[in-house]
């Protein structure tokens, strides 16, 4: 199903718009933006910072390590590194130390044994950070990667867990829809966006993913099979190195293709698993599927939240094109990414004919993938077409997020897994996708890939 000539012209203009916005942003950075020298976070010297959340929790429960010492170690790291990365926007050090002291006091009373503590509070005493969308903290991906945190909470409506996790070389999981509550999100998704929004774990160590998901899901965890033993050798692996050639997205970097093929070769020759290369032709419509389904009404008839309304705080009318002109003159109060998103939203308005067209494509692709994967298959797919880009460059490629966004549209669980670094020291990675509510399969593969390819790389080790 090739796009019509009119649709191609419109999408070409949108891409050109994104490119021009990117040029304006980069020019502004040169002409008026602050100059920053290239910096690398210092190596980690505190051993407590190199333990997983599960390891820390066990040591704290066993009273071999004090919670207050763990929290202080992370506070020290944040003070050393955060001025460089600006990943954490709200400090609460005093409150955290008080909470840590309370944990140590509780453990000193020895009212409950280790097994009871693990069952009630599996991460008791472990510091965490929370993504900005929950109105607490931001920069989750770089905060974790820089060893300023060990576990974190993220949200994902088009890849906002998986893309930062990929760019920073950590793990991020988008659960099956409806498993983890989205309470506390701002703005709350409404309309068709409700089906896309997922809250999930981000972390440096794969073993923390499943326990975090259990805690976050609460009663919803009954819909998953996280305690089911996974025999990786018996899984069916499918892989695809790019979206099939969409003219909207960048070509996949050769580094990422080679990293994926290295995984495939290992699965075939070392693990002895069934591995099959596939070509899902409808994947090239990933962006159209995401944007069309996002703009749809919900089952309750509610309209989705418009980003341009959020810019105006549901009151003042905001004209994105006028704001772009003002921004070029240094007069707009809005950032260039927010203006660009509002412009794209205006050009890609929902209409029923387009919705029905791509709804049929989405249903067909969903059926194809679900039947292929069954309950014992996983799909390996790039997390992004390029390695971590420089500032403002993503504005010149506004549709690349569709490599992650398509799985929000399809409602499938996905885990982003790091695969080491390229020759320039930038993280490589891959998405592991499973059928609905088969999150346990992607999480098991994540642990295997971590053991095989090294997982997170500590700053200063490159």
Coordinates of C-alpha atoms in Angstrom, one line a residue:
X1 CA 0.0 0.0 0.0
X2 CA 2.0 2.9 -1.3
X3 CA 1.3 6.4 0.1
X4 CA -0.6 8.7 -2.3
X5 CA 1.2 11.4 -4.2
X6 CA -0.4 14.0 -2.0
X7 CA 0.5 12.2 1.2
X8 CA 4.1 11.8 0.0
X9 CA 4.3 15.6 -0.7
X10 CA 2.9 16.4 2.7
X11 CA 5.3 14.0 4.5
X12 CA 8.2 15.4 2.5
X13 CA 7.3 18.9 3.6
X14 CA 7.1 17.7 7.2
X15 CA 10.5 16.2 7.0
X16 CA 11.8 19.4 5.4
X17 CA 10.3 21.3 8.2
X18 CA 12.0 19.1 10.7
X19 CA 15.3 19.6 8.9
X20 CA 14.9 23.4 8.9
X21 CA 14.0 23.5 12.5
X22 CA 17.1 21.5 13.2
X23 CA 19.3 23.9 11.2
X24 CA 17.8 26.9 13.1
X25 CA 18.4 25.1 16.4
X26 CA 22.0 24.3 15.6
X27 CA 22.7 27.8 14.2
X28 CA 21.3 29.2 17.5
X29 CA 23.6 27.0 19.5
X30 CA 26.6 28.3 17.5
X31 CA 25.6 32.0 17.6
X32 CA 24.1 32.4 21.1
X33 CA 24.3 29.2 23.0
X34 CA 26.9 28.4 25.7
X35 CA 30.0 26.5 24.6
X36 CA 30.7 23.2 26.4
X37 CA 33.9 21.2 26.2
X38 CA 33.5 17.5 25.8
X39 CA 33.4 15.9 29.2
X40 CA 33.3 12.3 30.5
X41 CA 31.9 11.4 34.0
X42 CA 34.7 10.3 36.3
X43 CA 35.1 6.5 36.9
X44 CA 33.2 4.9 39.7
X45 CA 35.5 4.3 42.7
X46 CA 32.8 3.4 45.4
X47 CA 32.1 -0.3 45.3
X48 CA 28.5 0.2 46.5
X49 CA 27.7 2.0 43.3
X50 CA 28.6 -1.1 41.2
X51 CA 26.0 -3.4 42.8
X52 CA 22.6 -4.1 41.4
X53 CA 19.4 -3.1 43.2
X54 CA 18.8 -6.7 44.2
X55 CA 22.3 -7.1 45.5
X56 CA 22.1 -3.9 47.6
X57 CA 18.7 -4.8 49.0
X58 CA 20.0 -8.2 50.1
X59 CA 23.0 -6.7 51.8
X60 CA 20.8 -4.1 53.6
X61 CA 18.3 -6.8 54.7
X62 CA 21.2 -8.9 56.0
X63 CA 22.4 -5.8 57.9
X64 CA 25.8 -6.2 56.2
X65 CA 25.5 -2.7 54.7
X66 CA 23.7 0.3 56.2
X67 CA 21.1 2.0 54.1
X68 CA 22.5 5.4 55.1
X69 CA 25.9 4.5 53.6
X70 CA 24.3 3.4 50.3
X71 CA 22.3 6.6 50.1
X72 CA 25.3 8.8 51.0
X73 CA 27.4 7.0 48.3
X74 CA 24.8 8.0 45.7
X75 CA 24.5 11.5 47.0
X76 CA 28.3 11.9 46.7
X77 CA 28.2 10.6 43.1
X78 CA 25.3 12.9 42.2
X79 CA 27.2 15.9 43.6
X80 CA 30.3 14.9 41.5
X81 CA 28.5 14.2 38.3
X82 CA 25.2 15.9 38.0
X83 CA 26.6 19.4 37.4
X84 CA 28.1 17.9 34.2
X85 CA 25.0 16.0 33.0
X86 CA 22.1 17.9 34.5
X87 CA 20.2 14.7 34.8
X88 CA 18.5 15.3 38.2
X89 CA 16.5 18.5 38.4
X90 CA 15.3 18.1 42.0
X91 CA 17.5 17.2 44.9
X92 CA 16.0 15.8 48.1
X93 CA 19.1 14.7 49.9
X94 CA 18.0 15.6 53.4
X95 CA 14.7 13.7 53.1
X96 CA 16.5 10.7 51.6
X97 CA 19.0 10.6 54.4
X98 CA 16.1 10.7 57.0
X99 CA 14.4 7.9 55.1
X100 CA 17.6 5.8 55.0
X101 CA 18.1 6.3 58.8
X102 CA 14.5 5.1 59.4
X103 CA 15.3 1.9 57.4
X104 CA 18.4 1.2 59.4
X105 CA 16.4 1.8 62.6
X106 CA 13.7 -0.6 61.5
X107 CA 16.3 -3.3 60.6
X108 CA 18.0 -2.8 64.0
X109 CA 14.8 -3.7 65.8
X110 CA 14.9 -7.2 64.1
X111 CA 11.1 -7.5 64.2
X112 CA 11.0 -9.4 60.9
X113 CA 13.3 -12.0 59.4
X114 CA 15.1 -11.6 56.0
X115 CA 12.5 -13.7 54.0
X116 CA 9.6 -11.6 55.3
X117 CA 11.4 -8.4 54.5
X118 CA 12.2 -9.5 51.0
X119 CA 8.6 -10.5 50.4
X120 CA 7.2 -7.2 51.7
X121 CA 9.8 -4.8 50.5
X122 CA 12.1 -6.4 47.9
X123 CA 14.0 -3.1 47.3
X124 CA 14.0 -1.8 50.9
X125 CA 16.7 0.7 51.3
X126 CA 17.7 1.0 47.6
X127 CA 17.8 4.5 46.2
X128 CA 15.9 5.2 43.0
X129 CA 15.2 8.1 40.7
X130 CA 11.9 8.9 38.8
X131 CA 11.4 10.3 35.4
X132 CA 10.3 13.9 35.0
X133 CA 6.9 13.0 33.6
X134 CA 6.0 12.1 37.2
X135 CA 6.8 15.6 38.3
X136 CA 9.8 14.5 40.4
X137 CA 13.0 14.0 38.5
X138 CA 14.3 13.9 34.9
X139 CA 17.2 12.7 32.8
X140 CA 16.6 9.1 33.9
X141 CA 18.7 7.5 31.2
X142 CA 21.9 9.5 31.7
X143 CA 21.4 9.5 35.5
X144 CA 21.4 5.8 35.6
X145 CA 24.2 5.4 33.0
X146 CA 26.4 7.8 35.0
X147 CA 26.0 5.6 38.1
X148 CA 24.0 8.4 39.9
X149 CA 21.2 5.9 40.5
X150 CA 20.8 2.1 40.2
X151 CA 17.0 1.8 39.4
X152 CA 14.5 4.2 38.0
X153 CA 10.9 4.6 36.8
X154 CA 10.1 5.8 33.3
X155 CA 7.1 6.3 31.1
X156 CA 6.8 5.3 27.4
X157 CA 4.2 6.5 24.9
X158 CA 6.5 6.2 21.8
X159 CA 9.8 5.1 23.2
X160 CA 10.5 7.4 26.1
X161 CA 11.8 4.5 28.2
X162 CA 13.6 2.6 25.4
X163 CA 15.3 5.5 23.5
X164 CA 17.0 7.1 26.5
X165 CA 18.0 3.6 27.7
X166 CA 19.5 2.8 24.3
X167 CA 21.3 6.1 23.9
X168 CA 22.8 5.7 27.4
X169 CA 23.6 1.9 27.3
X170 CA 21.2 0.7 30.0
X171 CA 18.1 -1.5 30.2
X172 CA 14.5 -0.3 29.8
X173 CA 11.3 -2.2 29.6
X174 CA 8.0 -1.2 28.2
X175 CA 5.5 -3.6 29.7
X176 CA 2.4 -5.1 28.1
X177 CA -0.4 -2.4 28.2
X178 CA -2.6 -2.2 31.2
X179 CA -0.3 -4.1 33.6
X180 CA 1.4 -1.1 35.4
X181 CA -0.8 1.8 36.5
X182 CA -0.1 5.2 35.0
X183 CA -1.2 7.1 38.0
X184 CA 0.9 10.2 38.7
X185 CA 1.7 10.8 35.0
X186 CA 1.5 14.4 33.8
X187 CA -0.2 14.9 31.5
X188 CA -2.4 11.9 31.8
X189 CA -3.0 10.2 28.5
X190 CA -6.6 10.3 27.2
X191 CA -8.3 9.1 24.1
X192 CA -6.3 6.7 21.9
X193 CA -3.2 7.7 23.8
X194 CA -4.4 5.6 26.8
X195 CA -3.6 2.4 24.9
X196 CA -0.1 3.6 24.2
X197 CA 1.0 4.9 27.6
X198 CA 3.1 2.5 29.6
X199 CA 5.0 2.9 32.9
X200 CA 8.0 0.7 33.3
X201 CA 11.5 0.1 34.9
X202 CA 14.8 1.4 33.8
X203 CA 18.1 0.1 35.3
X204 CA 21.7 -0.7 34.8
X205 CA 21.4 -4.4 35.7
X206 CA 19.0 -6.8 33.9
X207 CA 18.3 -8.8 37.1
X208 CA 16.5 -5.8 38.5
X209 CA 13.9 -5.6 35.7
X210 CA 11.5 -8.4 36.7
X211 CA 11.5 -7.6 40.5
X212 CA 10.9 -3.9 39.7
X213 CA 8.1 -4.8 37.4
X214 CA 6.4 -6.9 40.1
X215 CA 6.5 -4.0 42.5
X216 CA 5.3 -1.4 40.0
X217 CA 2.5 -3.6 38.7
X218 CA 0.8 -4.5 42.0
X219 CA -2.3 -6.6 41.4
X220 CA -1.7 -6.2 37.6
X221 CA 1.2 -8.6 37.8
X222 CA -1.3 -11.5 37.7
X223 CA -1.6 -10.9 34.0
X224 CA 2.0 -11.8 33.5
X225 CA 4.1 -15.0 33.9
X226 CA 7.2 -13.6 35.5
X227 CA 7.8 -16.6 37.7
X228 CA 7.7 -19.0 34.7
X229 CA 11.1 -20.6 34.0
X230 CA 12.3 -19.7 30.5
X231 CA 14.5 -22.1 28.6
X232 CA 16.2 -19.9 26.1
X233 CA 17.3 -22.7 23.8
X234 CA 13.7 -23.6 23.2
X235 CA 12.7 -20.1 22.2
X236 CA 12.1 -19.1 18.6
X237 CA 14.1 -16.0 17.6
X238 CA 13.1 -13.8 14.7
X239 CA 15.1 -10.8 13.5
X240 CA 14.8 -7.9 11.2
X241 CA 17.6 -5.4 10.7
X242 CA 15.6 -2.3 9.5
X243 CA 12.0 -1.2 8.9
X244 CA 12.1 -2.3 5.2
X245 CA 13.0 1.1 3.7
X246 CA 10.7 3.8 4.9
X247 CA 11.6 7.1 3.2
X248 CA 10.7 8.9 6.5
X249 CA 13.4 7.4 8.7
X250 CA 17.2 7.4 8.7
X251 CA 18.9 4.3 7.4
X252 CA 20.1 2.0 10.2
X253 CA 23.7 2.5 11.2
X254 CA 26.0 -0.3 10.1
X255 CA 27.3 -0.5 13.6
X256 CA 23.9 -1.5 14.8
X257 CA 23.3 -4.0 12.0
X258 CA 26.6 -5.7 12.8
X259 CA 25.8 -5.8 16.5
X260 CA 22.5 -7.4 15.8
X261 CA 24.1 -10.0 13.5
X262 CA 26.6 -10.8 16.2
X263 CA 23.7 -11.6 18.5
X264 CA 22.1 -13.7 15.8
X265 CA 25.3 -15.7 15.2
X266 CA 25.7 -16.3 18.9
X267 CA 22.1 -17.5 19.3
X268 CA 22.5 -19.9 16.4
X269 CA 26.0 -21.3 17.0
X270 CA 26.5 -21.0 20.8
X271 CA 23.0 -21.3 22.3
X272 CA 21.8 -23.5 19.5
X273 CA 18.4 -21.8 19.2
X274 CA 16.1 -21.5 16.3
X275 CA 16.8 -18.1 14.5
X276 CA 14.9 -16.8 11.5
X277 CA 15.3 -13.7 9.5
X278 CA 11.9 -12.1 8.6
X279 CA 10.7 -9.3 6.4
X280 CA 7.5 -7.6 7.8
X281 CA 6.6 -5.3 5.0
X282 CA 4.1 -3.3 7.0
X283 CA 6.8 -2.1 9.4
X284 CA 7.7 0.6 7.0
X285 CA 4.5 2.3 8.0
X286 CA 5.6 2.5 11.6
X287 CA 5.4 6.3 11.9
X288 CA 2.0 6.6 10.1
X289 CA 0.6 3.9 12.4
X290 CA 1.8 5.6 15.6
X291 CA 0.7 9.1 14.7
X292 CA -2.7 8.1 13.3
X293 CA -3.6 5.8 16.3
X294 CA -2.3 8.5 18.7
X295 CA -4.7 11.1 17.4
X296 CA -7.7 8.8 17.6
X297 CA -10.5 9.1 20.2
X298 CA -10.6 6.6 23.0
X299 CA -13.2 3.9 23.6
X300 CA -15.0 6.4 25.8
X301 CA -15.2 8.9 23.0
X302 CA -12.7 11.3 24.6
X303 CA -10.4 13.3 22.4
X304 CA -6.6 12.9 23.0
X305 CA -4.7 15.7 24.7
X306 CA -3.2 18.1 22.2
X307 CA 0.3 19.2 22.9
X308 CA -0.4 22.7 21.7
X309 CA -3.1 23.0 24.4
X310 CA -0.5 22.0 27.0
X311 CA 1.8 24.7 25.8
X312 CA -1.0 27.2 26.4
X313 CA -1.8 25.6 29.7
X314 CA -5.4 25.0 28.4
X315 CA -6.1 28.7 28.3
X316 CA -3.9 30.9 26.2
X317 CA -4.0 30.2 22.4
X318 CA -0.5 29.3 21.1
X319 CA 0.3 29.6 17.3
X320 CA 3.3 27.3 16.7
X321 CA 4.3 29.0 13.5
X322 CA 4.3 32.4 15.1
X323 CA 6.2 31.0 18.0
X324 CA 8.8 29.7 15.6
X325 CA 9.3 33.1 14.1
X326 CA 9.5 34.6 17.6
X327 CA 12.0 32.0 18.7
X328 CA 14.3 32.9 15.8
X329 CA 14.3 36.4 17.1
X330 CA 14.9 35.3 20.7
X331 CA 11.4 36.3 21.8
X332 CA 9.6 33.0 22.4
X333 CA 9.2 31.5 25.8
X334 CA 9.0 28.0 24.3
X335 CA 11.8 25.6 23.4
X336 CA 12.5 24.7 19.8
X337 CA 11.6 21.0 20.3
X338 CA 8.2 22.0 21.8
X339 CA 7.5 24.3 18.9
X340 CA 8.5 21.7 16.4
X341 CA 6.2 19.1 18.0
X342 CA 3.3 21.5 18.0
X343 CA 3.9 22.2 14.3
X344 CA 3.9 18.5 13.5
X345 CA 0.8 17.9 15.5
X346 CA -1.0 20.6 13.6
X347 CA -0.1 19.1 10.2
X348 CA -1.0 15.6 11.2
X349 CA -4.6 16.1 12.3
X350 CA -6.8 13.1 12.8
X351 CA -9.3 12.3 10.1
X352 CA -11.5 9.2 10.0
X353 CA -10.6 8.1 6.5
X354 CA -6.8 8.0 7.4
X355 CA -7.6 6.4 10.7
X356 CA -9.6 3.5 9.1
X357 CA -6.8 3.0 6.6
X358 CA -4.0 2.7 9.1
X359 CA -6.1 0.9 11.6
X360 CA -6.5 -1.9 9.1
X361 CA -2.7 -1.9 8.6
X362 CA -2.1 -2.0 12.4
X363 CA -4.5 -4.9 12.9
X364 CA -2.9 -6.8 10.1
X365 CA 0.6 -6.2 11.4
X366 CA -0.4 -7.0 14.9
X367 CA -2.0 -10.3 13.8
X368 CA 1.1 -11.2 11.8
X369 CA 3.5 -10.6 14.7
X370 CA 1.3 -12.2 17.3
X371 CA 0.9 -15.4 15.2
X372 CA 4.6 -15.5 14.4
X373 CA 5.7 -15.1 18.0
X374 CA 3.1 -17.2 19.8
X375 CA 4.0 -17.9 23.4
X376 CA 7.5 -19.0 22.7
X377 CA 9.0 -16.5 20.3
X378 CA 10.8 -13.2 20.5
X379 CA 11.6 -10.6 17.8
X380 CA 14.9 -8.7 17.6
X381 CA 14.7 -5.2 16.1
X382 CA 16.8 -2.0 16.2
X383 CA 16.1 0.3 19.2
X384 CA 16.8 3.3 16.9
X385 CA 18.2 3.7 13.4
X386 CA 21.3 5.6 14.7
X387 CA 23.5 5.6 17.8
X388 CA 23.0 8.5 20.2
X389 CA 22.8 11.7 18.2
X390 CA 24.2 15.1 19.1
X391 CA 22.0 17.9 20.4
X392 CA 19.5 19.3 17.8
X393 CA 20.2 16.5 15.3
X394 CA 17.0 14.6 16.2
X395 CA 15.0 17.6 15.0
X396 CA 16.3 16.9 11.5
X397 CA 15.0 13.3 11.7
X398 CA 11.7 13.8 13.5
X399 CA 10.3 10.4 12.6
X400 CA 13.1 8.1 13.8
X401 CA 11.3 7.4 17.1
X402 CA 8.9 5.2 15.1
X403 CA 11.4 2.3 15.6
X404 CA 10.2 2.2 19.2
X405 CA 6.8 3.9 18.7
X406 CA 5.4 1.1 16.5
X407 CA 5.4 -1.3 19.4
X408 CA 3.3 1.2 21.5
X409 CA 0.8 1.1 18.6
X410 CA 0.9 -2.7 18.5
X411 CA 0.6 -3.1 22.3
X412 CA 3.5 -5.5 22.7
X413 CA 6.0 -5.8 25.5
X414 CA 9.6 -4.7 24.6
X415 CA 12.9 -4.6 26.4
X416 CA 15.8 -2.5 25.3
X417 CA 19.1 -4.3 25.9
X418 CA 22.6 -2.7 25.7
X419 CA 25.2 -4.5 23.5
X420 CA 28.4 -2.7 24.4
X421 CA 30.0 0.3 22.7
X422 CA 31.0 1.2 19.2
X423 CA 34.5 2.4 18.3
X424 CA 33.6 5.9 19.3
X425 CA 32.4 4.9 22.7
X426 CA 28.7 5.2 22.0
X427 CA 26.2 2.5 23.2
X428 CA 24.9 -0.2 20.9
X429 CA 21.6 -2.0 21.7
X430 CA 18.6 -3.9 20.5
X431 CA 14.9 -4.3 21.2
X432 CA 13.6 -7.7 22.3
X433 CA 9.8 -8.0 21.6
X434 CA 7.4 -10.7 22.6
X435 CA 3.7 -11.5 22.2
X436 CA 1.0 -9.9 24.5
X437 CA 1.7 -10.5 28.2
X438 CA 4.8 -12.5 27.5
X439 CA 7.1 -10.0 29.2
X440 CA 8.9 -12.8 31.0
X441 CA 10.4 -13.9 27.6
X442 CA 12.0 -10.5 26.8
X443 CA 13.3 -10.1 30.4
X444 CA 14.9 -13.5 30.3
X445 CA 16.6 -12.7 27.0
X446 CA 17.8 -9.4 28.5
X447 CA 19.6 -11.3 31.3
X448 CA 21.2 -13.6 28.8
X449 CA 22.4 -10.8 26.5
X450 CA 23.8 -9.0 29.5
X451 CA 25.9 -12.1 30.5
X452 CA 27.0 -12.6 26.9
X453 CA 27.7 -9.0 25.7
X454 CA 28.5 -7.3 29.0
X455 CA 25.5 -5.0 29.5
X456 CA 26.0 -1.6 31.0
X457 CA 29.6 -0.2 30.6
X458 CA 30.8 1.8 33.6
X459 CA 31.9 5.4 32.8
X460 CA 35.6 5.7 32.5
X461 CA 36.0 2.1 31.2
X462 CA 36.1 3.0 27.6

